[in-house]
Amino acid sequence: MTSFTLISHLYIDILQLSSHFHWLAQLQASDSLQRGIFTNITTPKIINGVLSILFAYAILRIVQVVADWLSEQVPRRFRLVVKQSIPFFKGLIIVVVVSHLLNLFVYLSARNVLALSSATAVALGFAFKDLISSIIAGIMALFEVTYRMGDRVQIGDHYGEVIGYGLRGIRLQTPDDNIVNIPHSKNWTEAISNANSGQLEAQVLTDFYLDHDIDVELVMQILYQVAYTSKYTQLKLPIAVQMEETLWGSHFKLRAYPMDARDEFSYKTDLIRRAKQVFAKYGITYPKPPIEDNFSNK
Amino acid sequence: MPGDTLKDLPRSTTNKLIKRIETLPTHPTHQSVVQIALEEALSTWRENETANSLVILGKPIEGISQTLQETLIIYKSEVLEILNPLPQSIQLTDSSAITAKLKQAFEPRAASEDEHRGKRQIVVIPDLSWYFLRCVQGWEGVTYLRDLVMKDHSRFWLIGCNQWTWQYLSYVCQIDAYFEQVQQLPTVSGEEIQAWLAPIVEEIAIDFIEDESTKNGQKNKSESYFDRLGDLALGINAVAAQLWLYSLKYLSSDPEANSLKEEILGKIQHTTPTLPDLPKLTADDRYLLFSLLLHGQITLPCLALTLGETESIVQSQVQMLLRSGVIWRQRELLMVNPAHYPRLRWELVHNNFFIEED
């Protein structure tokens, strides 16, 4: 037999053999291979995603601007209601757009969500822990109502009105017209002092320091009347005069509420100015704090 | 008809109508309520000497003093003498001077009491809000009157007061604790307003024009008109009178006629009554207007004192408000234009001012 004949016979034998193992030749294309986390990312999807983000950002800005404008146009009674609705609207918009993006780019199966959240947790745990801490604190503050839009709060050394409630922190407008950004994470570590807790009125404390020899009853009467006759005073809320003694004089504290917490400093000025006019009329004197005697030891 | 247009009344006509409105008597509903309340209070006083007072409360823009004076003219009694010792209004910026004037008015009365032993006396305090200022010691005069009423049970005291003033004085000196018998002037209906304005309506022979608000087959045009007027005016006849005046137009057959001319070239007609728009008010404007309503009527120096501001600052604000028609000035006294009262009240309530609920 020639070699060609031998090879031909061998080839035919191999073919006949392989016909018994036909199952090896068939490939199961789709059933055995598993899906990836991300969907098929196409150009239209990317454009959709980018436009969604831009649109959401525009809506957030519009909501903030419109709500800020509207809150100053409506009567005082509705001002805080309008301001306090801003974080909820913003939260809603963010939730909607994030859901849309996830739906667009991610296969939301249980396995994929688990894989995604694990990866996210690792990344966030190291890189963005402060940001996430602030976001979670902000969400907690919404439910615990630690502060709201329009509230006058003291956080650390900063006091002012909450004029912005963002994802990461709040913006305070101080009496000096400065804007201070304070991350929500301060909620975990610092005490937050809230003067009005969603109400229009906040108590104003005005201190008066007078000589020991004054007529106490007259002074208390004057202070009550000064508060009662101020154009700013909210008469539905109590007015109180307290007194303490110090070494060098008597310390009077007048506690009263203006109709609008924003008038806090104008109110205090009005009370002090008119009280001093009446004190002058009655010859009520002020104490002289003791001068340190620097020469006595020499 | 085509070419006919409705025009505003000439200023002279408006001024005449304003003067005519001022000569209208107090609303008969108010007079009868005061009369009934006074008779009941006097009967209680005869049995219990300490119940020797009756307070009549009216809205800030109602002429409560006029109501009391006109009711007492009608109310005649042979056993009672009616005394009006107080001057119209004491507009002084010194509260102790106000008290001095009040003492001056009352103390000579004590000396002559023996002469009138036969008759029991009703002493009238026409409007308590005239004798107080919102400033330190500004209600000394009111406190003096209050103590006088408490001490002198031999006389019956009929006291008129602005409702907002009464509430303010209740906060600052608990005046409501001293006066048990208090009568609020009621609101008036559209029908009652129509009857009250009838003399003027007949004088100038006004027609009702057909418009959307009066196209109601179940009521005639004038009833619908006055019902709407009463609702807009919150049942206050002083407000209703102004809104009625604002709704008057004349039908000019000559569109080019000058509306400032003395003579009206056409028939006067009612249009749908509406509330006039308030200008945009700042926070300081609201404080000023609240102070005006608290005192009813007040001079500029006294107004500045109640606001705790200098006269020059308040004067500029007052000028702006006078120009916009929200307030009026009559013989140095400033007051709120009654037509603006409903909207202004709403504005103040929703800006957290304490205001008596109606």
XYZ file of C-alpha atoms in Angstrom:
656
model
C 0.000 0.000 0.000
C 1.296 3.379 -0.823
C 1.587 6.193 1.947
C -1.172 8.214 0.302
C -3.519 5.295 0.552
C -2.462 4.748 4.140
C -3.151 8.419 5.129
C -6.499 8.368 3.331
C -7.532 5.254 5.241
C -6.386 6.902 8.493
C -8.362 10.064 7.788
C -11.552 8.099 7.059
C -11.063 6.138 10.314
C -10.731 9.362 12.313
C -13.878 10.754 10.753
C -15.788 7.605 11.539
C -14.483 7.727 15.115
C -15.466 11.350 15.644
C -18.981 10.648 14.438
C -19.432 8.580 17.631
C -18.465 11.630 19.742
C -20.767 14.147 18.077
C -21.675 15.636 21.399
C -18.165 17.071 21.747
C -18.610 18.990 18.534
C -21.681 20.921 19.623
C -21.218 24.118 21.494
C -23.926 25.464 24.001
C -23.525 29.141 23.108
C -25.601 31.090 25.589
C -26.901 28.878 28.361
C -23.754 28.029 30.246
C -21.954 31.396 30.132
C -23.124 33.937 32.869
C -24.086 37.734 32.357
C -21.773 40.606 33.382
C -22.728 43.340 35.926
C -23.133 46.058 33.343
C -25.555 46.125 30.504
C -24.528 46.542 26.959
C -23.162 50.104 27.014
C -24.004 51.844 23.841
C -23.547 55.421 22.703
C -27.269 56.255 23.015
C -27.194 54.980 26.599
C -24.208 57.122 27.445
C -25.885 60.176 25.954
C -29.060 59.313 27.879
C -27.085 59.022 31.113
C -25.238 62.290 30.652
C -28.396 64.146 29.696
C -30.187 62.684 32.726
C -27.448 63.951 35.038
C -27.470 67.384 33.442
C -31.246 67.539 33.572
C -31.295 66.501 37.236
C -28.702 69.139 38.076
C -30.746 71.789 36.284
C -33.902 70.745 38.143
C -32.056 70.877 41.466
C -30.824 74.393 40.772
C -34.296 75.513 39.659
C -35.918 74.027 42.767
C -33.402 75.841 44.990
C -33.758 79.185 43.227
C -37.556 79.069 42.986
C -37.986 77.938 46.581
C -35.594 80.632 47.873
C -37.475 83.299 45.896
C -40.919 82.000 46.874
C -40.022 81.772 50.566
C -39.249 85.511 50.601
C -42.433 86.470 48.733
C -44.996 84.630 50.820
C -46.103 85.835 54.266
C -43.820 84.830 57.165
C -46.142 82.045 58.216
C -45.395 80.113 55.028
C -41.736 80.999 54.651
C -40.356 78.121 56.716
C -42.784 75.613 55.181
C -41.438 76.460 51.723
C -37.798 76.347 52.850
C -38.198 73.070 54.719
C -39.582 71.331 51.650
C -36.363 71.928 49.655
C -34.295 68.960 51.005
C -37.163 66.568 50.355
C -37.584 67.682 46.768
C -33.835 67.475 46.219
C -33.706 63.999 47.743
C -36.537 62.853 45.536
C -34.828 64.122 42.380
C -31.539 62.426 43.328
C -33.272 59.119 44.051
C -35.125 59.224 40.722
C -32.032 60.004 38.648
C -29.840 57.421 40.417
C -32.534 54.784 39.871
C -32.716 55.713 36.218
C -28.942 55.463 35.789
C -28.772 52.125 37.571
C -31.567 50.807 35.414
C -29.755 52.031 32.330
C -26.285 50.654 33.023
C -26.593 47.798 35.491
C -28.250 44.381 35.410
C -30.069 44.542 38.709
C -30.002 40.882 39.593
C -29.413 39.822 43.196
C -25.935 38.517 42.334
C -24.966 41.727 40.582
C -26.268 43.965 43.325
C -24.257 41.983 45.847
C -21.109 42.213 43.744
C -21.604 45.923 43.102
C -22.278 46.822 46.696
C -19.275 44.844 47.884
C -16.998 46.682 45.478
C -18.584 49.989 46.372
C -18.195 49.364 50.075
C -14.503 48.672 49.717
C -13.944 51.743 47.560
C -16.028 53.999 49.738
C -14.626 52.636 52.931
C -11.187 53.827 52.006
C -11.629 56.725 49.686
C -14.931 58.441 50.522
C -15.641 57.561 54.105
C -16.036 61.172 55.244
C -18.378 61.979 52.366
C -20.549 58.954 53.028
C -20.530 59.720 56.739
C -21.833 63.204 55.953
C -24.493 61.899 53.575
C -25.755 59.391 56.109
C -25.696 62.045 58.848
C -27.682 64.351 56.568
C -30.324 61.689 55.997
C -30.450 61.019 59.750
C -30.803 64.757 60.408
C -33.810 64.845 58.056
C -35.577 62.239 60.136
C -34.340 63.356 63.555
C -34.950 66.984 62.592
C -31.734 68.186 64.166
C -31.981 71.271 61.988
C -34.169 72.451 59.160
C -34.067 75.122 56.544
C -34.708 78.474 58.189
C -33.525 77.314 61.629
C -31.050 79.374 63.599
C -28.407 77.019 64.910
C -25.123 77.079 66.764
C -22.609 74.457 65.601
C -19.237 74.825 67.219
C -18.188 78.457 66.848
C -20.669 79.181 64.082
C -24.122 80.650 64.557
C -26.553 81.549 61.805
C -29.612 80.718 59.761
C -29.653 77.485 57.733
C -30.046 78.713 54.173
C -28.948 75.585 52.302
C -29.388 71.872 52.968
C -27.209 69.813 50.628
C -26.184 66.197 50.355
C -22.900 66.748 52.139
C -23.640 69.584 54.527
C -25.570 72.703 55.358
C -24.906 76.330 54.608
C -25.239 78.826 57.421
C -25.617 82.552 56.932
C -24.026 84.240 59.926
C -25.037 87.633 61.364
C -21.950 89.049 59.616
C -23.427 87.879 56.316
C -20.785 85.172 55.899
C -21.756 81.815 54.423
C -20.328 78.884 56.365
C -20.446 75.334 54.977
C -20.716 72.734 57.705
C -20.658 69.011 56.870
C -23.502 66.908 58.237
C -20.906 64.648 59.885
C -20.639 67.245 62.638
C -23.881 65.700 63.900
C -21.895 62.696 65.116
C -19.341 64.618 67.091
C -20.737 68.010 68.102
C -23.756 69.341 69.933
C -26.145 71.250 67.693
C -28.003 74.074 69.423
C -31.210 75.027 67.594
C -32.871 78.307 68.590
C -36.226 77.956 66.863
C -36.724 74.338 65.597
C -38.928 75.154 62.645
C -40.799 78.006 64.332
C -40.793 81.605 63.240
C -39.965 82.861 66.726
C -36.775 82.318 68.700
C -36.090 83.587 72.190
C -33.802 86.572 72.446
C -31.837 87.114 75.618
C -30.827 90.694 76.384
C -28.463 91.372 79.280
C -28.462 94.504 81.388
C -25.833 95.279 84.007
C -26.819 97.821 86.616
C -25.508 99.192 89.865
C -26.299 97.464 93.154
C -28.104 100.571 94.455
C -30.873 100.626 91.854
C -34.573 100.209 92.587
C -35.002 96.586 91.524
C -38.804 96.700 91.245
C -38.658 99.787 89.047
C -36.038 98.206 86.784
C -38.035 95.004 86.391
C -41.150 96.972 85.588
C -39.257 99.033 83.024
C -37.800 95.933 81.367
C -41.191 94.244 81.117
C -42.675 97.371 79.587
C -39.768 97.786 77.190
C -40.444 94.282 75.897
C -44.229 94.739 75.777
C -43.936 97.970 73.804
C -41.427 96.872 71.193
C -42.900 96.691 67.679
C -41.065 93.385 67.185
C -42.403 91.527 70.229
C -44.573 88.458 69.810
C -47.021 88.979 72.664
C -48.473 85.464 72.351
C -45.237 84.122 73.857
C -44.045 84.754 77.414
C -41.761 87.571 78.483
C -39.542 87.031 81.510
C -37.098 89.139 83.498
C -34.513 87.290 85.563
C -31.963 88.660 87.911
C -28.585 87.567 89.181
C -26.137 89.215 91.493
C -22.495 89.665 90.694
C -19.747 91.182 92.787
C -19.830 94.491 91.030
C -23.511 94.857 90.116
C -26.862 93.322 89.334
C -27.306 91.366 86.156
C -30.788 91.451 84.600
C -31.785 89.099 81.816
C -34.737 90.003 79.640
C -36.095 87.009 77.713
C -38.630 87.692 74.996
C -39.565 86.554 71.500
C -39.692 88.650 68.339
C -42.342 87.809 65.743
C -39.616 86.816 63.308
C -36.368 85.225 64.469
C -34.562 87.090 61.685
C -35.181 90.321 63.584
C -33.169 88.938 66.505
C -30.458 91.602 66.448
C -32.720 94.521 65.492
C -34.981 93.449 68.340
C -32.160 93.323 70.854
C -30.952 96.764 69.721
C -34.471 98.165 70.043
C -34.838 96.774 73.566
C -31.478 98.090 74.731
C -31.931 101.504 73.120
C -35.347 102.141 74.642
C -34.425 100.673 78.010
C -31.416 102.960 78.245
C -33.622 105.981 77.447
C -35.898 105.119 80.369
C -32.962 104.329 82.663
C -31.528 107.758 81.899
C -34.891 109.377 82.675
C -34.946 107.742 86.134
C -31.240 108.201 86.829
C -30.602 104.456 86.990
C -26.873 103.940 87.094
C -24.540 101.380 85.656
C -21.919 99.507 87.650
C -18.253 100.248 87.446
C -16.362 96.973 87.150
C -13.463 96.925 89.596
C -10.131 98.053 88.168
C -7.412 95.532 88.848
C -5.121 96.919 91.467
C -1.723 96.364 89.846
C 0.073 98.509 92.318
C -0.984 96.854 95.578
C 1.709 94.171 95.479
C 4.558 96.510 94.682
C -73.899 100.917 23.562
C -70.855 100.813 21.314
C -68.500 103.667 22.093
C -69.738 104.034 25.666
C -67.001 103.565 28.225
C -67.019 103.383 32.015
C -64.867 106.040 33.630
C -63.764 106.834 37.162
C -65.744 109.506 38.932
C -64.254 113.006 38.982
C -62.332 113.783 42.135
C -64.852 116.431 43.239
C -67.706 113.932 43.011
C -65.706 111.366 44.952
C -64.919 113.929 47.663
C -68.579 114.892 47.906
C -69.578 111.283 48.267
C -66.927 110.735 50.939
C -68.323 113.674 52.930
C -71.817 112.331 52.421
C -70.764 108.919 53.737
C -69.270 110.602 56.797
C -72.642 112.177 57.576
C -74.400 108.804 57.528
C -75.520 107.760 60.971
C -74.071 104.741 62.722
C -75.485 101.490 61.447
C -78.862 100.765 63.105
C -77.784 97.174 63.840
C -74.889 98.475 65.925
C -77.084 100.992 67.711
C -79.646 98.370 68.657
C -76.952 95.934 69.875
C -75.402 98.638 72.060
C -78.833 99.649 73.345
C -79.819 96.097 74.302
C -76.423 95.430 75.913
C -76.621 98.719 77.835
C -80.093 97.976 79.174
C -79.024 94.522 80.358
C -75.856 95.920 81.929
C -77.780 98.693 83.721
C -80.258 96.177 85.044
C -77.345 94.047 86.363
C -75.823 97.166 87.945
C -79.036 97.915 89.806
C -78.781 94.500 91.437
C -75.020 94.434 91.875
C -73.203 97.732 92.248
C -69.808 96.288 91.377
C -70.977 95.375 87.851
C -70.802 99.038 86.930
C -69.301 98.906 83.447
C -69.935 97.790 79.894
C -67.237 97.664 77.238
C -68.203 97.874 73.569
C -65.583 96.510 71.186
C -65.383 97.450 67.531
C -63.029 96.735 64.650
C -60.031 99.065 64.306
C -61.579 101.037 61.431
C -65.059 101.286 62.925
C -66.007 104.594 64.523
C -66.840 103.159 67.927
C -67.066 106.580 69.588
C -69.663 107.726 67.075
C -71.674 104.554 67.720
C -71.754 105.202 71.474
C -72.626 108.890 71.153
C -75.453 108.289 68.695
C -76.872 105.396 70.699
C -76.953 107.481 73.854
C -78.810 110.283 72.090
C -81.536 107.819 71.254
C -81.422 106.164 74.647
C -83.316 108.490 76.940
C -83.946 107.997 80.585
C -85.289 110.270 83.239
C -83.369 108.613 85.991
C -79.993 108.575 84.305
C -77.670 111.416 83.423
C -75.175 110.927 80.624
C -71.732 112.439 81.100
C -69.064 112.937 78.436
C -66.147 114.353 80.356
C -63.353 113.316 78.021
C -61.930 115.261 75.126
C -61.969 113.773 71.660
C -58.489 112.350 71.540
C -55.353 113.168 73.463
C -52.431 113.077 71.055
C -49.482 113.756 73.323
C -46.162 112.009 73.252
C -45.769 112.216 77.013
C -47.847 109.535 78.705
C -47.840 111.346 82.049
C -49.382 114.370 80.286
C -52.146 112.096 78.977
C -52.849 110.936 82.526
C -52.827 114.538 83.748
C -55.437 115.493 81.144
C -57.621 112.586 82.179
C -57.361 113.586 85.827
C -58.246 117.106 84.856
C -61.383 115.834 83.131
C -62.537 113.646 86.018
C -61.509 115.284 89.254
C -63.854 118.294 89.078
C -66.681 115.737 88.673
C -66.051 114.373 92.153
C -66.501 117.810 93.669
C -69.881 118.352 92.070
C -71.259 114.918 92.841
C -73.539 116.201 95.574
C -75.470 118.299 93.062
C -76.553 115.226 91.135
C -77.408 112.863 93.920
C -80.944 112.424 92.591
C -79.863 110.953 89.258
C -77.636 108.007 88.506
C -74.955 108.801 85.959
C -73.581 107.040 82.908
C -70.036 108.145 82.199
C -68.972 107.635 78.605
C -65.408 106.865 77.589
C -65.839 107.098 73.827
C -62.715 105.228 72.742
C -60.150 103.841 75.170
C -57.539 103.553 72.411
C -57.313 107.374 72.337
C -55.808 107.418 75.814
C -52.919 105.026 75.459
C -49.636 104.855 73.566
C -47.564 101.765 72.877
C -44.527 103.012 74.737
C -43.075 102.570 78.229
C -45.699 103.748 80.744
C -47.979 104.511 77.800
C -51.035 102.905 79.397
C -50.906 104.865 82.639
C -53.978 106.734 81.485
C -55.843 103.483 80.886
C -54.739 102.198 84.303
C -56.008 105.439 85.876
C -59.409 105.023 84.175
C -59.517 101.368 85.146
C -58.907 102.199 88.825
C -61.486 104.967 88.668
C -64.106 102.523 87.390
C -63.198 100.000 90.094
C -63.435 102.590 92.878
C -66.477 104.566 91.776
C -69.472 102.198 91.854
C -71.922 105.059 92.061
C -71.598 105.642 88.335
C -72.058 103.352 85.393
C -69.223 103.409 82.875
C -69.835 102.860 79.167
C -66.473 102.299 77.476
C -65.778 102.013 73.779
C -62.600 100.374 72.528
C -60.845 99.143 69.435
C -60.773 95.334 69.531
C -57.045 95.148 68.804
C -56.286 97.704 71.542
C -58.359 95.693 74.005
C -56.411 92.546 73.222
C -53.096 94.412 73.535
C -54.107 95.930 76.881
C -55.196 92.472 78.045
C -51.653 91.231 77.438
C -49.855 94.176 79.018
C -52.075 95.131 81.965
C -54.708 92.349 82.050
C -57.504 94.838 81.569
C -59.952 92.102 80.585
C -59.764 90.777 84.146
C -61.362 93.974 85.442
C -64.285 94.264 83.040
C -66.698 91.397 82.917
C -69.366 92.799 80.647
C -68.016 93.072 77.131
C -70.076 93.371 73.940
C -68.616 92.950 70.491
C -70.220 94.962 67.680
C -71.650 92.461 65.190
C -70.895 92.209 61.482
C -73.553 93.479 59.094
C -75.077 91.607 56.182
C -75.297 92.725 52.575
C -78.960 93.554 53.006
C -78.215 95.734 56.029
C -75.445 97.533 54.151
C -77.840 98.156 51.273
C -80.422 99.668 53.635
C -77.748 101.823 55.276
C -76.407 103.187 51.965
C -79.896 103.581 50.453
C -80.193 107.346 51.141
C -77.024 108.087 49.149
C -77.848 105.574 46.401
C -81.247 107.197 45.928
C -79.784 110.709 45.968
C -77.452 110.070 43.077
C -79.863 107.693 41.286
C -77.427 104.863 40.630
C -78.165 101.989 38.228
C -76.937 98.444 38.388
C -75.201 97.188 35.277
C -75.323 93.599 34.122
C -72.040 91.812 34.629
C -70.827 88.345 35.498
C -71.307 88.625 39.225
C -74.923 89.731 38.956
C -76.074 87.304 36.256
C -77.795 85.132 38.784
C -81.428 84.470 37.972
C -82.318 83.667 41.561
C -81.363 87.047 43.013
C -81.880 90.500 41.681
C -78.856 92.503 40.678
C -78.735 94.804 43.661
C -79.029 91.961 46.192
C -76.176 90.080 44.574
C -74.119 93.246 44.479
C -74.580 94.029 48.155
C -74.089 90.418 49.235
C -70.746 90.428 47.479
C -69.959 93.822 48.989
C -70.730 92.531 52.492
C -68.522 89.460 51.993
C -65.591 91.477 50.689
C -65.971 94.024 53.482
C -65.962 91.276 56.185
C -69.304 92.659 57.374
C -67.819 96.041 58.323
C -69.906 98.950 57.104
C -66.994 101.430 56.993
C -65.136 99.104 54.612
C -68.294 98.443 52.610
C -68.874 102.161 52.115
C -65.395 102.635 50.648
C -65.603 99.582 48.417
C -69.002 100.790 47.232
C -67.463 104.155 46.372
C -64.596 102.517 44.481
C -67.057 100.469 42.464
C -68.850 103.558 41.128
C -68.132 104.537 37.562
C -69.977 106.716 35.156
C -70.977 105.740 31.688
C -69.491 108.311 29.371
C -70.964 108.648 25.929
C -68.017 110.857 25.004
C -64.808 108.839 25.382
C -62.693 111.943 24.919
C -64.337 113.831 27.767
C -61.937 114.779 30.512
C -62.796 112.785 33.591
C -61.415 115.490 35.851
C -64.122 117.917 34.789
C -66.587 118.917 37.490
C -69.630 117.795 35.599
C -70.242 114.115 35.065
C -71.149 113.454 31.479
C -73.229 110.342 32.001
C -75.088 108.162 34.476
C -73.337 106.770 37.546
C -73.339 102.989 37.714
C -72.128 100.230 39.992
C -69.483 97.856 38.739
C -68.477 94.605 40.431
C -67.003 95.500 43.821
C -63.450 94.307 44.308
C -60.790 94.775 46.943
C -58.124 97.299 45.935
C -54.615 95.900 45.583
C -52.158 96.543 48.351
C -48.752 97.813 47.255
C -45.752 95.604 48.051
C -45.205 96.076 51.777
C -41.883 95.818 53.555
C -41.531 94.496 57.101
C -41.270 98.100 58.390
C -44.464 99.036 56.532
C -46.279 96.211 58.278
C -45.054 97.329 61.697
C -46.235 100.858 60.930
C -49.640 99.777 59.656
C -50.160 97.483 62.620
C -49.378 100.377 64.943
C -51.900 102.562 63.089
C -54.608 99.930 63.414
C -53.743 99.395 67.078
C -54.356 103.078 67.816
C -57.115 103.697 65.267
C -55.927 107.197 64.517
C -52.701 108.835 65.617
C -50.415 111.787 64.891
C -46.979 111.382 63.369
C -44.974 112.165 66.540
C -47.037 109.653 68.545
C -46.704 107.068 65.773
C -42.922 107.472 65.789
C -42.926 106.971 69.561
C -44.942 103.760 69.304
C -42.520 102.421 66.701
C -39.447 103.414 68.694
C -38.094 105.298 65.673
C -37.261 108.922 64.912
C -39.906 111.076 63.259
C -37.826 111.609 60.128
C -37.606 107.868 59.428
C -41.307 107.327 60.045
C -42.265 110.400 58.005
C -40.713 109.029 54.814
C -42.550 105.741 55.267
C -45.804 107.593 55.937
C -45.394 109.658 52.774
C -45.000 106.513 50.663
C -48.088 104.942 52.201
C -50.119 108.154 51.807
C -49.170 108.291 48.163
C -50.252 104.707 47.583
C -53.593 105.355 49.301
C -53.151 102.725 51.985
C -53.394 105.372 54.701
C -55.191 108.693 54.996
C -54.427 111.891 56.805
C -57.249 113.965 58.266
C -56.342 117.041 60.283
C -52.912 115.695 61.359
C -54.392 112.327 62.293
C -53.194 109.310 60.338
C -55.452 106.303 59.823
C -55.724 103.269 57.565
C -57.953 103.527 54.501
C -60.884 101.208 55.355
C -60.956 99.826 51.799
C -57.545 98.243 52.387
C -58.468 96.756 55.765
C -59.473 93.217 54.583
C -56.287 92.600 52.592
C -54.153 94.290 55.209
C -55.653 92.160 57.946
C -54.873 89.004 55.990
C -51.319 90.212 55.402
C -50.743 90.950 59.087
C -52.271 87.673 60.293
C -50.013 85.704 57.954
C -46.967 87.662 59.002
C -47.336 86.502 62.585
C -48.823 89.646 64.114
C -51.134 88.907 67.029
C -54.603 89.859 65.901
C -57.931 89.083 67.490
C -59.691 86.252 65.702
C -63.080 87.315 64.325
